[in-house]
């Protein structure tokens, strides 16, 4: 039984435009697997509602998000997607296959592809979190959409489960265009390094973009915001040898990109100069 590898219609770009500065757009073209680092309240999936992107307009193949979903250009896999608790994976995926115009028998092949064959006939209310996430992602995959947006699939999973689930996802989605929304995912993980690109957002602003393997280079990078005493704070961190690059500032809050694995230095510096850390991710 053949599963949909990708949609048959023409591949289109994904364009994100800052509504405050319409001349500034971020364009994703061709085959890609992109890791997006952004605050969850700003850029994420909200249940079955759709893609929420504050202060930014998203176009997929020239269409709005609702239009792209309706046209089968885009499919979403939210972290918080509600699944029918009494259904089994078999029931749910068979139903999803029929909706996608694929024979329901394809559901068993799909379960094998996403590593959940052992849970195929179990009620969804009794399966582990990564199996529920696999069911959600598999149903999005079934749509045959050109672009999949998947929200934080490894969030809260034990390290050994996350490692195996990563291996399964990378293999199952090979060749598909995927946008991974994972604000807390280290660039050193297998999922990150499988991506063609990583993008960092602060609000609607793209502040950094590059290949995950090149960006990780042995030191964890974080986005840091501090209220008050910004100049004294940066001087203190620089004196400790911490690499820090400005992103934005106003009369109250300053934001930087910072590279260090010793986060205690951040809070020590803030305490010493009387600053307040308002965001660290």
XYZ file of C-alpha atoms in Angstrom, residues 24-203:
180
model
C 11.063 42.880 5.354
C 10.155 39.293 4.472
C 11.631 35.903 5.311
C 11.320 33.465 2.398
C 11.651 29.667 2.664
C 11.953 27.976 -0.718
C 12.636 24.550 -2.186
C 13.097 21.463 -0.010
C 13.741 22.408 3.593
C 13.509 21.300 7.194
C 13.605 24.418 9.332
C 13.905 24.743 13.107
C 12.204 27.896 14.429
C 13.194 29.300 17.823
C 10.552 31.774 19.005
C 8.547 32.487 22.132
C 5.577 30.058 22.246
C 3.084 32.879 22.897
C 4.264 34.611 19.731
C 4.737 31.845 17.171
C 2.933 28.557 17.674
C -0.023 26.286 17.073
C -3.169 26.670 19.104
C -5.021 23.354 19.266
C -7.118 22.890 16.157
C -7.392 26.627 15.483
C -4.318 27.058 13.332
C -0.993 28.823 13.134
C -0.663 31.852 15.409
C 2.010 34.351 14.428
C 1.802 37.703 16.199
C 2.677 40.789 14.156
C 3.558 38.723 11.110
C 1.697 37.745 7.949
C 2.264 34.184 6.732
C 1.692 33.138 3.129
C 2.085 29.562 1.908
C 2.128 29.206 -1.865
C 0.682 32.704 -2.112
C -2.222 31.780 0.181
C -3.144 32.750 3.729
C -2.864 30.025 6.377
C -6.614 29.138 6.301
C -6.559 29.079 2.483
C -3.403 26.929 2.433
C -4.951 24.480 4.903
C -8.131 24.268 2.830
C -6.154 23.788 -0.403
C -4.017 21.007 1.081
C -0.847 23.099 0.743
C -0.225 23.107 4.508
C -0.840 20.663 7.368
C -0.421 21.295 11.106
C 0.565 19.023 13.989
C 0.001 20.947 17.254
C 1.526 19.762 20.516
C -1.832 20.217 22.264
C -4.045 18.606 19.613
C -7.027 16.862 21.189
C -7.532 13.270 20.080
C -10.632 11.094 20.691
C -9.682 9.233 23.872
C -11.714 6.102 23.110
C -10.357 5.666 19.599
C -7.367 3.461 18.922
C -4.480 4.599 16.741
C -5.845 2.177 14.135
C -9.294 3.806 14.161
C -8.011 7.353 14.100
C -5.428 6.827 11.366
C -7.887 4.832 9.232
C -10.312 7.741 9.477
C -7.526 10.215 8.615
C -6.519 8.069 5.630
C -10.066 8.035 4.251
C -10.299 11.843 4.631
C -7.007 12.152 2.730
C -8.290 9.930 -0.086
C -5.960 7.062 0.847
C -7.201 3.490 1.489
C -7.793 2.947 5.214
C -5.506 -0.094 5.095
C -2.602 2.354 4.720
C -2.964 3.151 8.416
C -0.974 0.066 9.442
C 1.895 0.976 7.124
C 1.761 4.501 8.504
C 1.955 3.210 12.091
C 5.078 1.235 11.186
C 6.620 4.278 9.531
C 6.130 6.344 12.706
C 7.211 3.590 15.090
C 3.892 2.991 16.844
C 2.898 -0.476 15.606
C 3.036 -1.844 19.168
C 0.305 0.644 20.170
C -1.798 0.311 17.020
C -4.822 -1.303 18.671
C -4.655 0.450 22.050
C -7.034 3.273 23.060
C -5.358 6.648 22.692
C -6.156 7.507 26.306
C -3.750 4.774 27.464
C -0.749 5.349 25.205
C 2.418 7.361 26.075
C 2.693 11.042 25.037
C 5.115 10.368 22.187
C 2.640 7.906 20.632
C -0.146 10.502 20.728
C 2.238 12.972 19.082
C 3.176 10.407 16.458
C -0.515 9.874 15.654
C -1.007 13.623 15.251
C 2.065 14.002 13.022
C 1.165 10.904 10.998
C -2.309 12.270 10.272
C -0.742 15.532 9.039
C 1.679 13.516 6.900
C -1.260 11.624 5.368
C -2.657 14.847 3.942
C 0.145 14.939 1.366
C 0.569 18.674 2.020
C 3.696 20.322 0.656
C 4.545 21.877 4.024
C 4.108 20.438 7.525
C 4.311 22.596 10.652
C 5.076 20.505 13.749
C 5.075 21.934 17.245
C 7.694 20.915 19.831
C 7.405 17.108 19.414
C 10.084 16.333 22.025
C 8.724 18.628 24.753
C 8.718 16.921 28.156
C 9.809 13.499 26.878
C 12.417 11.459 28.801
C 15.853 11.612 27.155
C 15.839 7.996 25.945
C 12.324 8.295 24.501
C 13.149 11.625 22.848
C 16.264 10.151 21.254
C 14.394 7.222 19.700
C 11.411 9.388 18.702
C 13.799 11.796 16.972
C 15.294 8.945 14.952
C 11.812 7.831 13.889
C 10.629 11.327 12.939
C 13.730 12.221 10.941
C 13.421 8.979 8.964
C 9.632 9.140 8.520
C 9.651 12.748 7.295
C 12.736 12.537 5.101
C 12.144 14.490 1.912
C 9.188 16.466 3.281
C 9.179 20.219 3.853
C 8.915 20.642 7.627
C 8.849 23.667 9.915
C 9.651 22.577 13.488
C 8.497 25.016 16.187
C 10.724 24.147 19.135
C 11.731 27.145 21.280
C 13.646 25.129 23.884
C 15.413 22.616 21.642
C 19.217 22.638 21.770
C 21.021 22.952 18.446
C 23.135 19.953 19.396
C 20.225 17.469 19.272
C 19.773 15.022 16.409
C 16.508 16.707 15.395
C 18.219 20.101 15.179
C 21.203 18.845 13.203
C 18.885 17.061 10.750
C 17.449 20.454 9.752
C 18.732 22.451 6.817
C 18.357 25.707 8.723
C 17.660 27.246 12.128
C 15.917 30.601 12.548
C 15.664 32.732 15.691
C 12.870 35.240 16.215
C 12.499 37.968 18.812
C 8.914 39.129 18.434
